[in-house]
Amino acid sequence: MDVLATPVGTDRLVLRRFAPDDVADVYAYQRLPEVARYLYRPPLSRAQCAELVARRAAAELRWAVDGDDIGLAVCRRDEPGVLGSVVLTLRSARARQAEIGWVFHPAHAGHGYATEAARALAARAFDVLGVHRVFARLDVENTASVRLCERLGMRREAHLVENDLDGDRWGSEYVYAALAADLVR
Ligand SMILES: CC(C)(COP(=O)(O)OP(=O)(O)OC[C@H]1O[C@@H](n2cnc3c(N)ncnc32)[C@H](O)[C@@H]1OP(=O)(O)O)[C@@H](O)C(=O)NCCC(=O)NCCS
């Protein structure tokens, strides 16, 4: 299935495949400690961003087996440049479960872009990819992501206590999820 047979767009945004010349834009936010803070890994180097963008640009966008993922660049309709990215990962093909994630440049925070992009991707998951449940896992201290999940209509289903290590900090996570009818469109 060509999951991007029709473009994913919103009033203000276009969600598109990554292109090789997106590396500088991606590095501009992936290099920042405040962006990596709740991602359970260090900021990315320029070389890691180049590898990530090249992999995304060349990916087949398959949606068939566990682990298949679709990572899209989020851009404004009226300006060049990548604001951030959204990713959808098929966690269970059998049970039609997908995990959603987002990373944006802090310079573009506070305008609702991440919410708008995540909403469009979740809608595509339900309406086109046949996903039954979309979920997100986030550090409990990641309050911006918590608010984003709640704006989408996702419900908090779990609080995992000290289930991961973030350097020398025990990390605790929330699991948020939505069925199709829960998504605030
Ligand atoms: C998580 C992240 C994407 C959230 O960014 P954000 O700017 O808060 O999210 P949005 O772009 O959706 O903007 C929402 C904010 O804009 C405001 N806003 C303004 N106009 C808006 C509009 N038209 N629609 C919705 N919200 C709007 C909202 O009130 C909200 O502000 P608030 O949370 O203070 O109430 C961002 O913090 C990030 O990239 N963090 C680093 C990576 C990360 O941790 N990813 C998640 C891993 S689980």
CSV table of C-alpha atoms and ligand atoms in Angstrom, one decimal:
chain,number,residue,atom,x,y,z
A,1,MET,CA,0.0,0.0,0.0
A,2,ASP,CA,1.3,3.5,-0.9
A,3,VAL,CA,0.6,5.3,2.4
A,4,LEU,CA,1.3,8.7,0.9
A,5,ALA,CA,-0.8,8.1,-2.3
A,6,THR,CA,-2.6,11.2,-1.3
A,7,PRO,CA,-0.6,14.0,0.5
A,8,VAL,CA,-1.0,14.4,4.2
A,9,GLY,CA,-1.8,18.1,4.8
A,10,THR,CA,-3.6,20.4,7.1
A,11,ASP,CA,-4.6,24.1,6.8
A,12,ARG,CA,-1.1,25.3,7.7
A,13,LEU,CA,1.1,22.3,7.1
A,14,VAL,CA,2.4,19.7,4.7
A,15,LEU,CA,3.7,16.3,6.0
A,16,ARG,CA,6.0,14.9,3.4
A,17,ARG,CA,8.9,12.5,2.9
A,18,PHE,CA,12.3,13.7,4.0
A,19,ALA,CA,14.6,14.9,1.2
A,20,PRO,CA,18.4,14.7,1.2
A,21,ASP,CA,18.7,18.5,1.6
A,22,ASP,CA,16.7,18.5,4.9
A,23,VAL,CA,19.8,17.6,6.9
A,24,ALA,CA,20.7,21.1,8.1
A,25,ASP,CA,17.1,21.7,9.3
A,26,VAL,CA,16.9,18.4,11.1
A,27,TYR,CA,20.3,18.9,12.7
A,28,ALA,CA,19.2,22.4,13.8
A,29,TYR,CA,16.8,20.8,16.3
A,30,GLN,CA,18.2,17.3,16.8
A,31,ARG,CA,21.5,18.8,18.1
A,32,LEU,CA,19.7,20.6,21.0
A,33,PRO,CA,20.0,19.2,24.5
A,34,GLU,CA,16.5,20.5,25.4
A,35,VAL,CA,15.0,18.6,22.4
A,36,ALA,CA,16.8,15.3,23.4
A,37,ARG,CA,16.0,15.8,27.1
A,38,TYR,CA,13.2,13.2,27.2
A,39,LEU,CA,14.2,11.0,24.3
A,40,TYR,CA,16.4,8.7,26.4
A,41,ARG,CA,19.4,9.3,24.1
A,42,PRO,CA,21.9,12.1,23.6
A,43,PRO,CA,21.4,14.9,21.0
A,44,LEU,CA,22.3,13.8,17.5
A,45,SER,CA,25.5,14.7,15.7
A,46,ARG,CA,25.3,16.1,12.2
A,47,ALA,CA,26.5,12.7,10.8
A,48,GLN,CA,23.7,11.0,12.7
A,49,CYS,CA,21.2,13.4,11.2
A,50,ALA,CA,22.5,12.9,7.7
A,51,GLU,CA,22.1,9.1,8.2
A,52,LEU,CA,18.6,9.5,9.6
A,53,VAL,CA,17.5,11.8,6.7
A,54,ALA,CA,19.1,9.5,4.1
A,55,ARG,CA,17.3,6.5,5.6
A,56,ARG,CA,14.0,8.3,5.7
A,57,ALA,CA,14.4,9.7,2.2
A,58,ALA,CA,15.1,6.2,0.8
A,59,ALA,CA,12.6,4.3,2.8
A,60,GLU,CA,9.9,2.4,1.1
A,61,LEU,CA,7.2,3.5,3.6
A,62,ARG,CA,6.0,-0.1,4.0
A,63,TRP,CA,3.1,-0.7,6.4
A,64,ALA,CA,2.9,-4.4,6.7
A,65,VAL,CA,5.0,-6.0,9.4
A,66,ASP,CA,5.9,-5.1,13.0
A,67,GLY,CA,8.5,-2.4,13.1
A,68,ASP,CA,7.6,-0.7,9.8
A,69,ASP,CA,7.6,3.0,10.3
A,70,ILE,CA,6.7,6.2,8.5
A,71,GLY,CA,8.7,9.3,9.5
A,72,LEU,CA,7.6,12.5,7.9
A,73,ALA,CA,9.0,16.0,7.7
A,74,VAL,CA,6.5,18.7,8.8
A,75,CYS,CA,6.7,21.9,6.9
A,76,ARG,CA,4.6,25.1,6.7
A,77,ARG,CA,2.7,25.4,3.5
A,78,ASP,CA,3.8,29.0,3.0
A,79,GLU,CA,7.5,28.8,4.0
A,80,PRO,CA,10.5,26.6,3.2
A,81,GLY,CA,12.2,24.5,5.9
A,82,VAL,CA,11.4,21.6,8.2
A,83,LEU,CA,9.7,22.5,11.5
A,84,GLY,CA,10.0,19.0,13.0
A,85,SER,CA,8.9,15.4,12.4
A,86,VAL,CA,6.2,13.0,13.2
A,87,VAL,CA,6.7,9.2,13.2
A,88,LEU,CA,4.2,6.4,13.1
A,89,THR,CA,5.5,2.8,13.9
A,90,LEU,CA,3.6,-0.4,13.4
A,91,ARG,CA,4.0,-2.2,16.8
A,92,SER,CA,1.5,-5.0,16.1
A,93,ALA,CA,0.3,-5.8,12.6
A,94,ARG,CA,-1.9,-8.5,14.0
A,95,ALA,CA,-3.7,-6.2,16.5
A,96,ARG,CA,-3.4,-3.1,14.3
A,97,GLN,CA,-1.5,-1.1,17.0
A,98,ALA,CA,0.6,1.9,16.1
A,99,GLU,CA,2.9,4.1,18.1
A,100,ILE,CA,3.1,7.8,17.3
A,101,GLY,CA,5.9,10.3,18.2
A,102,TRP,CA,6.9,13.8,17.5
A,103,VAL,CA,10.0,16.0,17.6
A,104,PHE,CA,9.9,19.8,16.8
A,105,HIS,CA,12.3,22.7,16.8
A,106,PRO,CA,11.7,24.8,19.9
A,107,ALA,CA,11.8,27.9,17.7
A,108,HIS,CA,8.4,26.7,16.3
A,109,ALA,CA,6.8,25.8,19.7
A,110,GLY,CA,3.6,27.3,20.9
A,111,HIS,CA,1.7,27.5,17.6
A,112,GLY,CA,0.0,24.2,17.6
A,113,TYR,CA,2.1,22.8,14.7
A,114,ALA,CA,3.0,19.6,16.5
A,115,THR,CA,-0.7,19.0,17.5
A,116,GLU,CA,-1.9,19.7,14.0
A,117,ALA,CA,0.7,17.3,12.4
A,118,ALA,CA,0.1,14.5,14.9
A,119,ARG,CA,-3.6,14.8,14.5
A,120,ALA,CA,-3.3,14.5,10.7
A,121,LEU,CA,-1.0,11.5,11.0
A,122,ALA,CA,-3.2,9.8,13.5
A,123,ALA,CA,-6.2,10.4,11.3
A,124,ARG,CA,-4.3,8.8,8.4
A,125,ALA,CA,-3.5,5.9,10.6
A,126,PHE,CA,-7.1,5.2,11.4
A,127,ASP,CA,-8.7,6.2,8.1
A,128,VAL,CA,-6.2,4.8,5.6
A,129,LEU,CA,-3.9,2.4,7.3
A,130,GLY,CA,-6.6,0.5,9.2
A,131,VAL,CA,-5.0,1.1,12.6
A,132,HIS,CA,-7.2,0.2,15.5
A,133,ARG,CA,-5.3,2.0,18.4
A,134,VAL,CA,-2.7,4.7,18.3
A,135,PHE,CA,-0.5,5.1,21.4
A,136,ALA,CA,2.3,7.2,22.6
A,137,ARG,CA,4.9,6.6,25.4
A,138,LEU,CA,6.4,9.7,27.0
A,139,ASP,CA,8.4,10.6,30.0
A,140,VAL,CA,6.1,11.8,32.8
A,141,GLU,CA,8.2,15.0,33.1
A,142,ASN,CA,7.5,15.8,29.4
A,143,THR,CA,4.6,18.1,30.1
A,144,ALA,CA,4.5,19.6,26.6
A,145,SER,CA,3.9,16.1,25.2
A,146,VAL,CA,1.4,15.3,27.9
A,147,ARG,CA,-0.6,18.3,26.8
A,148,LEU,CA,-0.3,17.4,23.2
A,149,CYS,CA,-1.6,13.9,23.8
A,150,GLU,CA,-4.6,15.3,25.7
A,151,ARG,CA,-5.3,17.9,23.0
A,152,LEU,CA,-5.5,14.9,20.6
A,153,GLY,CA,-8.1,13.2,22.8
A,154,MET,CA,-5.7,10.4,23.9
A,155,ARG,CA,-6.4,8.9,27.3
A,156,ARG,CA,-3.7,8.2,29.9
A,157,GLU,CA,-3.8,4.4,30.2
A,158,ALA,CA,-0.7,3.6,32.2
A,159,HIS,CA,1.9,5.1,34.4
A,160,LEU,CA,5.1,3.0,34.3
A,161,VAL,CA,7.2,3.8,37.4
A,162,GLU,CA,11.0,3.9,36.9
A,163,ASN,CA,10.8,1.6,34.0
A,164,ASP,CA,13.8,3.0,32.2
A,165,LEU,CA,17.2,4.7,32.9
A,166,ASP,CA,17.9,8.1,31.5
A,167,GLY,CA,21.6,8.4,32.2
A,168,ASP,CA,21.7,8.2,36.0
A,169,ARG,CA,18.0,9.3,36.4
A,170,TRP,CA,15.3,6.7,36.7
A,171,GLY,CA,12.7,7.5,34.1
A,172,SER,CA,9.0,7.0,34.5
A,173,GLU,CA,6.6,6.9,31.5
A,174,TYR,CA,3.0,7.5,30.7
A,175,VAL,CA,1.2,5.5,28.0
A,176,TYR,CA,-1.4,7.5,26.2
A,177,ALA,CA,-3.7,6.0,23.6
A,178,ALA,CA,-6.7,6.7,21.4
A,179,LEU,CA,-9.2,4.6,19.4
A,180,ALA,CA,-10.5,6.2,16.2
A,181,ALA,CA,-13.6,7.7,18.0
A,182,ASP,CA,-11.4,9.3,20.6
A,183,LEU,CA,-9.3,11.4,18.2
A,184,VAL,CA,-10.2,15.1,18.4
A,185,ARG,CA,-10.3,16.0,14.7
B,1,LIG,C1,6.5,17.8,22.4
B,1,LIG,C2,6.6,19.0,21.5
B,1,LIG,C3,6.4,18.6,20.0
B,1,LIG,C4,5.5,19.9,21.9
B,1,LIG,O1,5.6,21.2,21.3
B,1,LIG,P1,4.5,22.3,21.5
B,1,LIG,O2,5.0,23.5,20.9
B,1,LIG,O3,4.1,22.4,23.0
B,1,LIG,O4,3.2,21.7,20.7
B,1,LIG,P2,2.4,22.4,19.6
B,1,LIG,O5,3.2,22.7,18.4
B,1,LIG,O6,1.2,21.5,19.3
B,1,LIG,O7,1.9,23.7,20.3
B,1,LIG,C5,1.0,23.6,21.4
B,1,LIG,C6,1.0,24.9,22.1
B,1,LIG,O8,0.7,26.0,21.3
B,1,LIG,C7,-0.5,26.6,21.7
B,1,LIG,N1,-1.2,26.9,20.5
B,1,LIG,C8,-1.2,28.1,19.9
B,1,LIG,N2,-1.9,28.1,18.7
B,1,LIG,C9,-2.4,26.8,18.7
B,1,LIG,C10,-3.3,26.2,17.7
B,1,LIG,N3,-3.7,26.8,16.6
B,1,LIG,N4,-3.6,24.9,17.9
B,1,LIG,C11,-3.2,24.2,19.0
B,1,LIG,N5,-2.4,24.8,20.0
B,1,LIG,C12,-2.0,26.1,19.8
B,1,LIG,C13,-1.2,25.6,22.6
B,1,LIG,O9,-1.9,26.3,23.6
B,1,LIG,C14,0.0,24.9,23.3
B,1,LIG,O10,0.6,25.7,24.3
B,1,LIG,P3,0.5,25.1,25.8
B,1,LIG,O11,1.0,23.7,25.8
B,1,LIG,O12,1.4,26.0,26.5
B,1,LIG,O13,-0.9,25.2,26.2
B,1,LIG,C15,7.9,19.7,21.7
B,1,LIG,O14,8.0,20.1,23.0
B,1,LIG,C16,9.2,18.9,21.4
B,1,LIG,O15,9.5,18.6,20.2
B,1,LIG,N6,9.9,18.3,22.4
B,1,LIG,C17,11.1,17.6,22.2
B,1,LIG,C18,10.9,16.3,21.6
B,1,LIG,C19,10.1,15.4,22.5
B,1,LIG,O16,10.2,15.4,23.7
B,1,LIG,N7,9.2,14.6,21.8
B,1,LIG,C20,8.3,13.7,22.5
B,1,LIG,C21,8.9,12.5,22.9
B,1,LIG,S1,7.6,11.4,23.6
